[in-house]
Every structure is written in structure tokens, then in C-alpha cells.
Amino acid sequence: MSTPTPSAAERPHAEPEGLDDRFADLAAKPAPGRQREVVGRLRSIVPGHCLLYRDEDTKPYECDALSAFRQLPMGVVLPETEEQVRAILKACRELDVPVVARGAGTSLSGGSMPHASGVVLSLAKFNRILSIDPLARTARVQPGVRNLAISDAAAPYGLYYAPDPSSQIACTIGGNVAENSGGVHCLKYGLTVHNVLRVRALTIDGETVEFGSEALDSPGLDLLALMVGSEGMLAVVTEITVKLVPTPPLARVVMASFDDVVTAGDAVARIIAAGIIPAGLEMMDRKATVAVEEFVHAGYDLEAAAILLAESDGTPEEVADEVVRIEQVLREAGATGIRVSSSEAERLLFWSGRKNAFPAAGRLSPDYYCMDGTIPRRNLGRMLASIAAMEEKYRLRCMNVFHAGDGNLHPLILFDANDPDEWQRAERFGAEILALSVEYGGTITGEHGVGIEKIDSMCVQFSRAELARFFAVKRAFDPPGLLNPGKAIPTLARCAEYGKVHVHGGRLAFPELPRF
């Protein structure tokens, strides 16, 4: 195949939509001829059908599910083998080209948004389940395997993969590792980090590294938890071994109605305080239940100010006992109505509403902005009251769906991206929620990662010394800083601009840290 014509190679990218001067480094266009050089080098590594460089072909990769920030990459490469990934990384290292690894693009933080002078390395073709060991209860998979596909493959053995993000039908396990994804059942079964045993990856130099072990322990420092949630900034994952758990014989969902959101939030804390750890414990306010009921007809109480969904699983005897205890706590906490699923079909119907909250929001508003703060459970009611006040302040509606059991918030701020003022108000609304999460003793993210969306909020949560340590870890794995640059960790100069790191004596502390 011939090299791209000058008009294709030299054609400037369209101006990034939604980006502003805060992200000028990500939007910096390649120098004339640069694209020709990089595409030519990549063509020597992968077949022509595995390489995209024209704007119309790279357009689908310009953003992830956080579509507010968009940027065309210089090119997209879709390798088919680990050796091709190794060669791509080595070539980009030699050419000083940024690399953004990408899964299914379901991220909600802008973590896989491209770099204008870099390439997107898609792992979509790494989609094989390599092995399932029903005795060890493990599955060895490639990063492009869909989350739900693992459970489907393990089902004949009476096993499944527990972390279940709402996007599990589409999201990939590699992306789950990058963001340390959770789901409605993470309260009992844990996040991705608690269900991944081993990760195989390649550094920017093409070196193979392995984290964790299929054994109970592994020699040396345990760096697996460092890799999970690293947002593609340390290495590119090529293989993952996950833990499988037995499918419970029975599961039932208790659905409780409350006439006040604060009372519902307090009920969550009471359940945990009673020593009950449900398989799932989710909360939705009236705006959310009304939206999803029109969408999936889950049978929700539309008069309630908020509903709780508490799932119990295990043997029939265990479930029966736990459901009685949950009902007792909920009544004492002020529930105005309680229903228990009577069949597996009804249980799945109850959950279908919660899992379809995001698409239901899309039916109400041209755009929505999903936040991801985490707070102590005792402050759930307080946070809901604060969000209600923010709706008035910013003149925007907000649907609230929470992983209530672990305090992980998912407020959905409804706005119209075609109105720049609405988008700016939505951003300020979201930033205030995250700042309040920190003030309430929580954190700015629970499972969506930082990416671009929360990079300024990192300045609120972490000190200069902590940011310096984050950069030190980044440098140890990726000395040239080419893997997903400009994401997750804010520079000190950025925090100074944001007003959270102060300049002393005309200079910043830690002058050796990158400034952009």
C-alpha cells in the first residue's frame, strides 16, 4: 500500500470540540510531515487494515463516553499480536510519539481521549478468552474481552466474574483494569483490584512486565494494585488473569421506598451498622426512578422521594434470614414501602432500572455529566441535600444514582452541550460536588478514574508532596512520559493556575516536575 498523499498527511485536524486552553498540550497539532513519518513507521509493523490516519476514519476515536472533550489523534493502530504491540511501543519511544491505549471507549472521565500529536493504540483485536480453570476458579483473558463475556464463558462451570459495571455488556476487561471499575455488586465482591490476580503488560520500551500471581502470594513488592487503576499511564496491558466466584444458588432484591432522601441515605448507614453486607446496595432519587421507569418499566415506586435496592445472595436459608434482617432495619429506618423480588425475572427487572439509569438520562436531556465522588455512608443524606441546593444555584437538573453501600456517588447533571453557558455551569456543578466529597471525608473518584474530567479536582485533594510522588511513580515506569500524557496527575503549574498550589518567592516547589 502506498504512503498517504501529502494532502491527507498534511491536512490539519479539525479544531478540538470542547477543549479549552487548559488542555492545549493535548491539542497541539503535529508538525508538517510528522504524520507521514509516524504512519510510515507504523505501516512497517502492522498490515494496512490495522492502521487508520484519515480524519473520517479516526473520528470514532476522538472521545470516550465523556463526549464533552474531543480530539482527533494523528493515527489509530489496531495490533493483532503482542509482538506488534511491542514493536509499536518501541517505535513510538524512538519517535517521541505519545501513545493512548484504548479499550471499548466506555470510560466516563476522558481517560482515553487522544493526543493530537500521538497515536491511539486500540486493543480491540485482543478479544480472546485464553483459558478457564474451573478448579482454580480463574480465567485468563486478553484485554479486549468484554466484561460480561467472561461471565458468559464461565457460566457452564457454575462460575462468574463479579465486578459488573453498568456498561458491562460493552466495556472491556482491559479498560476495567485501567480504571479499577466497580459495579452494583462491588460492596460484597469488591472492585476490579480485588478480583484480578495477575496482569501482563508492556512498558513504553517494549519490555514485558508481570504484576501479581495466580498463587496466594508472589515474591517481591506487590505492584499489582499500582497497575490496576493506573489509567494506561504506566504500561499497556496485554493479558489478565481474573478471579471467578461461584454463582449463588439464590438471590433476592429488597426494594424500599422513602418519602425523604435524607432518611433513605441514613438507612444505608443503618444496614451496614447492623452488620449486614448485601451483595448490592443501590439508591436512586425520584428524578432517576421516573426516568428509568418510563424507559424499562421496572416497577419502581414513582411517589417515593428515593428508593433503595438491597440484594441478598447465597443459599436459600441464608437469603431468607438476611432478607428478614434487611426488612427489619429498613422499617426501623423509616421505609414507607417494601417489596421483595418473588422470582429471578423480577430480580433482574429491579436491577434493569438501575443499570439503565444512564441511557434513561439521555432520553431526558441532550447531554448529561456523570460525576463519581465517594463519601462516607453517614454523609449520603447530607450530600443529597447539598446537591438539591446546587440544582438551584446552577439552574440545572440532576438525577442521583448511588452505589450507596460504599458511598460511591453518580449524580447525573443534565445539560445541553450546544449551549456553552450550560456546559460551563455543569462543569462548575460537578466540581463543587467533588470538592464537597473531599470536605465530607471522601475522594474525587470511586471507579471512573480521573482522566481529563477530574484533573483539576486532584489539586483539591492532594498536596504538592503527594503529587510529586505520583510523578515519581510515573517516571519510574515511563521515563519519557509518552503513555497517556496529560491525564490523571495535574502538574504543579496547573494546580497553581487552579489556585490550589501557591508560588513562593517567585518559584514553584519541586521544580523538576513537568509543567505541561
Coordinates of C-alpha atoms in Angstrom, one line a residue:
M1 CA 0.0 0.0 0.0
S2 CA 1.3 3.4 -0.9
T3 CA 2.1 6.1 1.7
P4 CA -0.6 8.7 2.3
T5 CA -0.7 11.6 -0.2
P6 CA 0.6 15.0 1.1
S7 CA -3.0 16.3 1.2
A8 CA -4.1 13.5 3.6
A9 CA -0.9 13.6 5.6
E10 CA -0.6 17.3 5.9
R11 CA -4.3 18.2 6.3
P12 CA -4.7 19.9 9.7
H13 CA -7.0 18.3 12.2
A14 CA -10.3 20.0 13.0
E15 CA -10.3 22.2 16.0
P16 CA -11.0 20.1 19.1
E17 CA -14.6 20.4 20.3
G18 CA -15.0 21.1 24.0
L19 CA -11.3 21.5 24.7
D20 CA -10.1 24.8 26.1
D21 CA -6.6 26.3 26.9
R22 CA -6.3 24.1 30.0
F23 CA -5.7 21.2 27.6
A24 CA -3.6 22.9 25.0
D25 CA -0.8 20.3 25.4
L26 CA -3.2 17.5 24.3
A27 CA -4.5 19.6 21.3
A28 CA -1.1 20.6 20.0
K29 CA -1.0 19.6 16.3
P30 CA 1.9 17.6 14.8
A31 CA 4.4 19.5 12.7
P32 CA 4.0 19.2 8.9
G33 CA 5.3 15.9 7.7
R34 CA 5.2 14.4 11.1
Q35 CA 2.1 12.3 10.4
R36 CA 3.7 10.9 7.2
E37 CA 6.7 9.8 9.2
V38 CA 4.8 8.2 12.0
V39 CA 2.2 6.5 9.7
G40 CA 5.0 5.2 7.5
R41 CA 6.8 3.6 10.5
L42 CA 3.6 2.0 11.8
R43 CA 2.8 0.6 8.4
S44 CA 6.0 -1.4 8.6
I45 CA 4.7 -3.0 11.8
V46 CA 1.0 -3.8 11.1
P47 CA -1.0 -4.6 8.0
G48 CA -2.7 -1.7 6.2
H49 CA -6.2 -2.7 7.6
C50 CA -4.8 -2.3 11.1
L51 CA -3.9 1.4 10.6
L52 CA -6.2 4.5 10.4
Y53 CA -5.0 8.0 9.7
R54 CA -7.6 10.0 7.7
D55 CA -9.9 12.2 9.7
E56 CA -13.0 10.4 8.6
D57 CA -11.5 7.1 9.9
T58 CA -10.2 8.4 13.2
K59 CA -13.3 10.3 14.1
P60 CA -14.9 7.4 16.1
Y61 CA -11.8 7.5 18.4
E62 CA -11.9 11.2 19.2
C63 CA -13.5 10.8 22.6
D64 CA -14.8 8.2 25.1
A65 CA -18.2 8.2 26.7
L66 CA -17.3 11.6 28.3
S67 CA -18.0 13.2 24.9
A68 CA -17.6 16.8 26.2
F69 CA -13.9 16.6 25.3
R70 CA -13.0 15.7 21.8
Q71 CA -9.7 15.5 19.9
L72 CA -8.6 13.7 16.7
P73 CA -5.4 11.6 17.0
M74 CA -2.6 11.6 14.5
G75 CA -3.5 8.0 13.8
V76 CA -5.1 4.8 15.2
V77 CA -3.3 1.5 15.2
L78 CA -5.1 -1.8 15.9
P79 CA -2.4 -4.5 16.5
E80 CA -3.3 -8.2 16.4
T81 CA -0.4 -9.7 18.3
E82 CA 1.7 -8.9 21.4
E83 CA 4.8 -8.7 19.2
Q84 CA 3.1 -6.0 17.2
V85 CA 2.3 -4.1 20.4
R86 CA 5.9 -4.3 21.5
A87 CA 7.1 -3.0 18.1
I88 CA 4.6 -0.2 18.1
L89 CA 5.7 1.0 21.6
K90 CA 9.4 0.8 20.7
A91 CA 8.7 2.8 17.5
C92 CA 6.8 5.5 19.4
R93 CA 9.5 5.6 22.0
E94 CA 12.1 6.2 19.3
L95 CA 9.9 8.8 17.5
D96 CA 8.9 10.5 20.8
V97 CA 5.2 9.9 20.0
P98 CA 2.5 9.9 22.7
V99 CA 0.5 6.6 23.0
V100 CA -3.1 6.4 24.3
A101 CA -4.2 2.8 24.9
R102 CA -7.9 2.3 24.3
G103 CA -10.5 -0.4 25.1
A104 CA -14.2 0.0 24.2
G105 CA -14.2 3.7 24.9
T106 CA -16.9 3.5 27.6
S107 CA -14.8 5.5 30.1
L108 CA -16.6 8.4 31.7
S109 CA -13.6 10.5 32.6
G110 CA -12.0 11.3 29.2
G111 CA -9.2 8.9 30.1
S112 CA -8.9 7.5 26.5
M113 CA -9.2 10.8 24.7
P114 CA -6.5 11.0 22.1
H115 CA -3.4 13.3 21.9
A116 CA -3.3 15.4 18.7
S117 CA 0.3 14.6 18.2
G118 CA 0.0 11.0 19.3
V119 CA -1.5 7.7 18.3
V120 CA -4.3 5.6 19.7
L121 CA -3.3 2.0 20.4
S122 CA -6.6 0.1 20.3
L123 CA -6.7 -3.3 21.9
A124 CA -10.0 -4.2 20.3
K125 CA -8.4 -7.2 18.4
F126 CA -7.2 -8.7 21.7
N127 CA -10.6 -10.3 22.4
R128 CA -9.9 -13.9 23.2
I129 CA -10.6 -15.8 26.4
L130 CA -7.4 -17.8 26.6
S131 CA -8.4 -20.3 29.3
I132 CA -10.8 -21.0 32.1
D133 CA -9.7 -23.1 35.1
P134 CA -12.9 -24.2 37.0
L135 CA -10.8 -25.9 39.7
A136 CA -8.7 -22.8 40.5
R137 CA -11.7 -20.6 39.6
T138 CA -9.7 -18.3 37.3
A139 CA -9.9 -17.1 33.7
R140 CA -7.0 -15.9 31.6
V141 CA -8.2 -13.3 29.1
Q142 CA -6.9 -10.7 26.7
P143 CA -7.7 -7.0 27.5
G144 CA -10.3 -6.6 24.7
V145 CA -12.6 -9.2 26.1
R146 CA -15.9 -7.7 27.2
N147 CA -16.7 -7.8 30.9
L148 CA -19.9 -9.8 30.5
A149 CA -18.3 -12.3 28.1
I150 CA -16.2 -13.6 30.9
S151 CA -19.2 -14.5 33.0
D152 CA -20.9 -16.0 29.9
A153 CA -17.9 -18.2 29.3
A154 CA -17.7 -19.2 32.9
A155 CA -21.4 -19.9 33.4
P156 CA -21.2 -23.6 32.3
Y157 CA -18.9 -24.2 35.3
G158 CA -21.2 -22.5 37.7
L159 CA -18.9 -19.5 38.0
Y160 CA -19.0 -15.8 37.0
Y161 CA -16.9 -12.7 37.2
A162 CA -18.2 -10.5 40.0
P163 CA -17.4 -6.8 39.1
D164 CA -20.3 -5.6 37.0
P165 CA -20.2 -2.0 35.7
S166 CA -23.4 -0.8 34.2
S167 CA -21.6 -0.8 30.8
Q168 CA -20.6 -4.5 31.3
I169 CA -22.2 -5.6 28.0
A170 CA -19.7 -3.4 26.2
C171 CA -16.8 -2.4 28.4
T172 CA -13.6 -4.4 28.2
I173 CA -11.6 -6.0 31.0
G174 CA -8.5 -4.1 30.0
G175 CA -10.5 -0.8 30.5
N176 CA -11.8 -2.1 33.8
V177 CA -8.2 -2.7 34.9
A178 CA -7.2 0.8 33.8
E179 CA -10.0 2.4 35.7
N180 CA -10.4 -0.1 38.6
S181 CA -14.1 -0.4 37.7
G182 CA -16.8 -1.4 40.2
G183 CA -20.5 -2.1 39.7
V184 CA -23.6 -2.7 41.7
H185 CA -22.2 -5.8 43.4
C186 CA -18.8 -4.3 44.4
L187 CA -20.0 -3.9 48.0
K188 CA -19.8 -7.6 48.7
Y189 CA -17.4 -8.8 46.0
G190 CA -15.1 -5.9 45.6
L191 CA -13.8 -3.7 42.8
T192 CA -11.6 -4.9 39.9
V193 CA -8.5 -4.7 42.1
H194 CA -10.0 -7.3 44.4
N195 CA -10.8 -9.7 41.5
V196 CA -7.6 -9.5 39.4
L197 CA -4.8 -11.9 40.2
R198 CA -2.2 -11.2 37.5
V199 CA -1.6 -8.6 34.8
R200 CA 0.9 -9.0 31.9
A201 CA 1.9 -5.7 30.3
L202 CA 4.4 -3.9 28.1
T203 CA 6.3 -0.8 29.0
I204 CA 6.9 2.1 26.6
D205 CA 10.3 0.5 25.8
G206 CA 8.6 -2.8 24.8
E207 CA 9.7 -4.6 27.9
T208 CA 7.4 -7.3 29.3
V209 CA 6.4 -6.9 32.9
E210 CA 4.1 -9.1 35.0
F211 CA 2.3 -8.0 38.2
G212 CA 0.7 -10.3 40.7
S213 CA 0.5 -14.1 40.6
E214 CA -2.1 -16.9 40.4
A215 CA -0.7 -18.1 43.7
L216 CA -1.7 -16.7 47.1
D217 CA 1.4 -14.5 47.1
S218 CA 4.2 -13.5 44.8
P219 CA 7.8 -12.6 45.5
G220 CA 9.0 -9.0 45.7
L221 CA 6.9 -5.9 46.0
D222 CA 3.2 -6.3 45.3
L223 CA 2.7 -3.8 42.4
L224 CA -0.5 -5.3 41.1
A225 CA -2.7 -2.7 42.9
L226 CA -0.5 0.0 41.5
M227 CA -1.2 -1.2 38.0
V228 CA -4.9 -1.5 38.5
G229 CA -6.4 2.0 38.2
S230 CA -3.3 3.4 36.6
E231 CA -5.3 4.7 33.6
G232 CA -2.9 3.5 31.0
M233 CA -0.1 5.7 32.2
L234 CA 2.4 3.1 33.3
A235 CA 2.2 0.2 30.8
V236 CA -0.1 -1.3 28.1
V237 CA -1.9 -4.4 29.3
T238 CA -1.9 -7.5 27.1
E239 CA -3.2 -10.3 29.3
I240 CA -5.2 -10.5 32.6
T241 CA -6.0 -13.4 35.0
V242 CA -9.2 -12.8 36.9
K243 CA -10.8 -14.5 39.8
L244 CA -14.1 -16.3 39.3
V245 CA -16.7 -16.9 42.0
P246 CA -19.5 -19.5 42.3
T247 CA -22.9 -18.4 41.1
P248 CA -25.0 -18.2 44.2
P249 CA -27.9 -20.7 44.4
L250 CA -30.4 -17.9 45.1
A251 CA -30.6 -14.1 45.0
R252 CA -33.4 -11.8 46.1
V253 CA -33.7 -8.0 45.9
V254 CA -35.4 -5.9 48.6
M255 CA -36.8 -2.6 47.2
A256 CA -37.7 0.0 49.8
S257 CA -39.4 3.4 49.3
F258 CA -38.7 6.5 51.4
D259 CA -40.5 9.8 51.5
D260 CA -37.3 11.7 52.1
V261 CA -33.8 11.4 50.5
V262 CA -32.0 12.1 53.8
T263 CA -33.9 9.3 55.5
A264 CA -33.0 7.0 52.6
G265 CA -29.4 7.9 52.9
D266 CA -29.4 7.3 56.7
A267 CA -31.0 3.9 56.1
V268 CA -27.9 2.8 54.1
A269 CA -25.7 3.5 57.0
R270 CA -28.0 1.6 59.3
I271 CA -27.9 -1.5 57.2
I272 CA -24.1 -1.6 57.3
A273 CA -24.0 -0.7 61.0
A274 CA -26.3 -3.8 61.6
G275 CA -23.5 -6.0 60.3
I276 CA -25.3 -6.8 57.0
I277 CA -23.2 -6.7 53.8
P278 CA -25.7 -7.0 50.9
A279 CA -24.5 -8.3 47.6
G280 CA -25.6 -4.9 46.3
L281 CA -27.0 -1.7 47.9
E282 CA -28.1 1.0 45.5
M283 CA -30.0 4.2 45.8
M284 CA -32.0 6.3 43.3
D285 CA -33.9 9.6 43.8
R286 CA -37.3 10.3 42.3
K287 CA -35.9 12.0 39.2
A288 CA -33.9 8.9 38.5
T289 CA -36.7 6.4 39.1
V290 CA -39.2 8.4 37.0
A291 CA -36.7 8.5 34.1
V292 CA -35.9 4.8 34.2
E293 CA -39.5 3.6 34.8
E294 CA -40.5 5.3 31.5
F295 CA -37.6 3.5 29.8
V296 CA -37.6 -0.1 31.2
H297 CA -40.8 -0.4 33.3
A298 CA -39.0 -1.9 36.3
G299 CA -42.0 -1.4 38.6
Y300 CA -40.5 1.4 40.7
D301 CA -42.5 3.4 43.2
L302 CA -42.8 6.8 41.5
E303 CA -44.2 8.5 44.5
A304 CA -41.2 7.8 46.7
A305 CA -38.6 10.6 47.1
A306 CA -35.9 7.8 46.9
I307 CA -35.7 4.0 46.7
L308 CA -33.1 1.6 47.9
L309 CA -32.3 -1.7 46.2
A310 CA -30.6 -4.2 48.6
E311 CA -29.7 -7.7 47.2
S312 CA -29.1 -10.8 49.3
D313 CA -27.5 -13.9 47.7
G314 CA -26.4 -17.3 49.0
T315 CA -28.2 -20.5 50.0
P316 CA -32.0 -20.3 50.3
E317 CA -31.6 -20.4 54.1
E318 CA -29.0 -17.6 54.1
V319 CA -31.1 -15.4 51.8
A320 CA -34.3 -15.9 53.8
D321 CA -32.6 -14.9 57.1
E322 CA -30.8 -11.9 55.6
V323 CA -33.9 -10.6 53.8
V324 CA -35.8 -10.6 57.1
R325 CA -33.0 -8.7 58.8
I326 CA -32.8 -6.1 56.0
E327 CA -36.6 -5.6 56.1
Q328 CA -36.4 -5.0 59.8
V329 CA -33.7 -2.4 59.6
L330 CA -35.5 -0.6 56.7
R331 CA -38.7 -0.4 58.6
E332 CA -37.0 1.0 61.7
A333 CA -35.2 3.5 59.4
G334 CA -38.5 4.9 58.1
A335 CA -39.2 3.0 54.9
T336 CA -42.7 3.8 53.6
G337 CA -42.9 0.6 51.5
I338 CA -41.0 -2.6 51.0
R339 CA -41.2 -5.2 48.2
V340 CA -39.1 -8.4 47.8
S341 CA -38.5 -9.9 44.3
S342 CA -40.5 -13.1 44.0
S343 CA -38.6 -14.6 41.1
E344 CA -35.3 -14.4 39.2
A345 CA -37.1 -12.5 36.4
E346 CA -38.4 -9.9 38.9
R347 CA -34.9 -9.5 40.5
L348 CA -33.4 -8.8 37.1
L349 CA -36.2 -6.4 36.3
F350 CA -35.5 -4.4 39.5
W351 CA -31.8 -4.2 38.6
S352 CA -32.6 -3.3 34.9
G353 CA -33.8 0.1 36.1
R354 CA -30.6 0.9 38.0
K355 CA -28.4 -0.4 35.2
N356 CA -30.2 1.7 32.6
A357 CA -30.1 5.0 34.5
F358 CA -27.5 6.5 32.2
P359 CA -29.3 5.8 28.9
A360 CA -32.6 6.9 30.6
A361 CA -30.9 10.2 31.4
G362 CA -30.1 10.5 27.7
R363 CA -33.8 10.5 26.9
L364 CA -34.4 13.5 29.1
S365 CA -31.6 15.8 28.1
P366 CA -29.3 16.3 25.1
D367 CA -26.3 15.6 27.3
Y368 CA -25.5 14.6 30.9
Y369 CA -22.4 14.9 33.0
C370 CA -21.9 11.9 35.3
M371 CA -19.9 12.5 38.5
D372 CA -18.1 9.9 40.5
G373 CA -17.2 11.1 44.0
T374 CA -17.1 8.8 47.1
I375 CA -18.1 9.8 50.6
P376 CA -18.6 8.1 54.0
R377 CA -22.0 6.5 54.0
R378 CA -23.1 8.6 57.0
N379 CA -23.0 11.7 54.8
L380 CA -25.2 10.4 51.9
G381 CA -28.3 12.3 53.1
R382 CA -26.3 15.4 53.7
M383 CA -24.8 15.2 50.2
L384 CA -28.2 14.7 48.6
A385 CA -29.5 17.8 50.3
S386 CA -26.4 19.8 49.1
I387 CA -26.9 18.6 45.5
A388 CA -30.5 19.8 45.6
A389 CA -29.3 23.3 46.6
M390 CA -26.7 23.2 43.8
E391 CA -29.5 22.5 41.3
E392 CA -31.0 25.8 42.2
K393 CA -27.6 27.5 42.2
Y394 CA -26.6 26.3 38.8
R395 CA -30.1 26.2 37.3
L396 CA -29.6 22.6 36.1
R397 CA -31.4 19.4 36.9
C398 CA -29.6 16.4 38.5
M399 CA -30.6 12.7 38.7
N400 CA -29.0 10.8 41.5
V401 CA -28.0 7.2 41.4
F402 CA -25.5 5.9 44.0
H403 CA -23.6 2.8 44.8
A404 CA -24.9 3.6 48.2
G405 CA -23.3 0.7 50.1
D406 CA -19.8 2.0 49.6
G407 CA -20.7 5.7 49.3
N408 CA -19.9 6.0 45.6
L409 CA -21.9 8.9 44.1
H410 CA -23.1 9.0 40.4
P411 CA -25.0 12.3 40.1
L412 CA -26.1 12.8 36.5
I413 CA -26.1 16.6 35.7
L414 CA -28.5 17.3 32.8
F415 CA -27.4 20.0 30.3
D416 CA -27.2 20.9 26.7
A417 CA -23.7 21.0 25.2
N418 CA -24.9 23.2 22.4
D419 CA -25.2 26.0 25.0
P420 CA -21.7 26.9 26.2
D421 CA -23.0 28.6 29.3
E422 CA -24.9 25.4 30.3
W423 CA -21.7 23.3 29.8
Q424 CA -19.7 25.8 32.0
R425 CA -22.4 25.6 34.7
A426 CA -22.4 21.8 34.5
E427 CA -18.6 21.8 35.0
R428 CA -18.8 24.1 38.0
F429 CA -21.7 22.0 39.4
G430 CA -19.6 18.8 39.1
A431 CA -16.5 20.4 40.5
E432 CA -18.4 21.6 43.6
I433 CA -19.8 18.1 44.1
L434 CA -16.2 16.7 44.1
A435 CA -14.9 19.4 46.3
L436 CA -17.7 18.7 48.8
S437 CA -16.9 14.9 48.6
V438 CA -13.4 15.7 49.8
E439 CA -14.7 18.1 52.5
Y440 CA -17.0 15.3 53.7
G441 CA -14.1 13.0 54.2
G442 CA -14.3 11.2 50.8
T443 CA -12.5 11.3 47.5
I444 CA -13.0 12.7 44.0
T445 CA -13.4 9.3 42.3
G446 CA -14.7 5.9 43.1
E447 CA -14.4 3.9 39.9
H448 CA -14.4 6.2 36.8
G449 CA -10.8 7.3 37.2
V450 CA -9.5 10.9 36.9
G451 CA -8.6 11.2 33.2
I452 CA -9.3 14.8 32.0
E453 CA -12.5 15.3 33.8
K454 CA -11.2 15.4 37.3
I455 CA -7.6 16.6 36.8
D456 CA -8.3 20.0 38.4
S457 CA -10.1 18.3 41.3
M458 CA -6.9 16.4 42.0
C459 CA -5.4 19.7 43.1
V460 CA -8.2 19.9 45.7
Q461 CA -7.5 16.5 47.2
F462 CA -3.7 16.1 47.1
S463 CA -0.7 18.1 48.4
R464 CA 2.3 19.1 46.4
A465 CA 4.4 16.3 48.1
E466 CA 1.8 13.7 47.1
L467 CA 1.7 14.9 43.5
A468 CA 5.5 14.7 43.4
R469 CA 5.3 11.1 44.5
F470 CA 2.7 10.3 41.8
F471 CA 5.0 11.8 39.2
A472 CA 7.9 9.8 40.6
V473 CA 6.0 6.6 40.0
K474 CA 5.1 7.7 36.5
R475 CA 8.7 8.4 35.7
A476 CA 9.8 5.0 37.1
F477 CA 7.6 3.2 34.6
D478 CA 7.5 5.7 31.7
P479 CA 10.6 8.0 31.8
P480 CA 9.8 9.9 28.6
G481 CA 6.2 10.4 29.7
L482 CA 4.6 9.1 26.5
L483 CA 1.9 6.8 27.9
N484 CA -1.4 8.7 28.1
P485 CA 0.2 12.0 28.9
G486 CA -1.7 14.9 30.3
K487 CA -4.2 12.7 32.2
A488 CA -4.9 11.9 35.9
I489 CA -2.0 13.7 37.6
P490 CA -2.0 17.5 37.4
T491 CA 1.2 19.4 37.1
L492 CA 2.1 21.8 39.9
A493 CA 1.9 24.7 37.4
R494 CA -1.7 23.6 36.6
C495 CA -2.6 23.5 40.3
A496 CA -1.1 26.9 40.8
E497 CA -3.3 28.2 38.0
Y498 CA -6.2 26.5 39.6
G499 CA -5.4 28.3 42.8
K500 CA -4.5 25.3 44.9
V501 CA -0.7 25.4 44.9
H502 CA 0.9 28.7 45.7
V503 CA 4.1 30.1 44.2
H504 CA 6.6 31.1 46.9
G505 CA 9.5 33.5 46.2
G506 CA 8.8 33.6 42.5
R507 CA 9.1 29.8 42.0
L508 CA 7.2 26.6 42.5
A509 CA 8.3 23.9 44.8
F510 CA 9.5 20.7 43.1
P511 CA 10.9 22.5 40.0
E512 CA 12.0 19.2 38.5
L513 CA 8.3 18.1 37.9
P514 CA 6.8 18.6 34.4
R515 CA 5.0 21.8 33.9
F516 CA 2.8 20.8 31.0

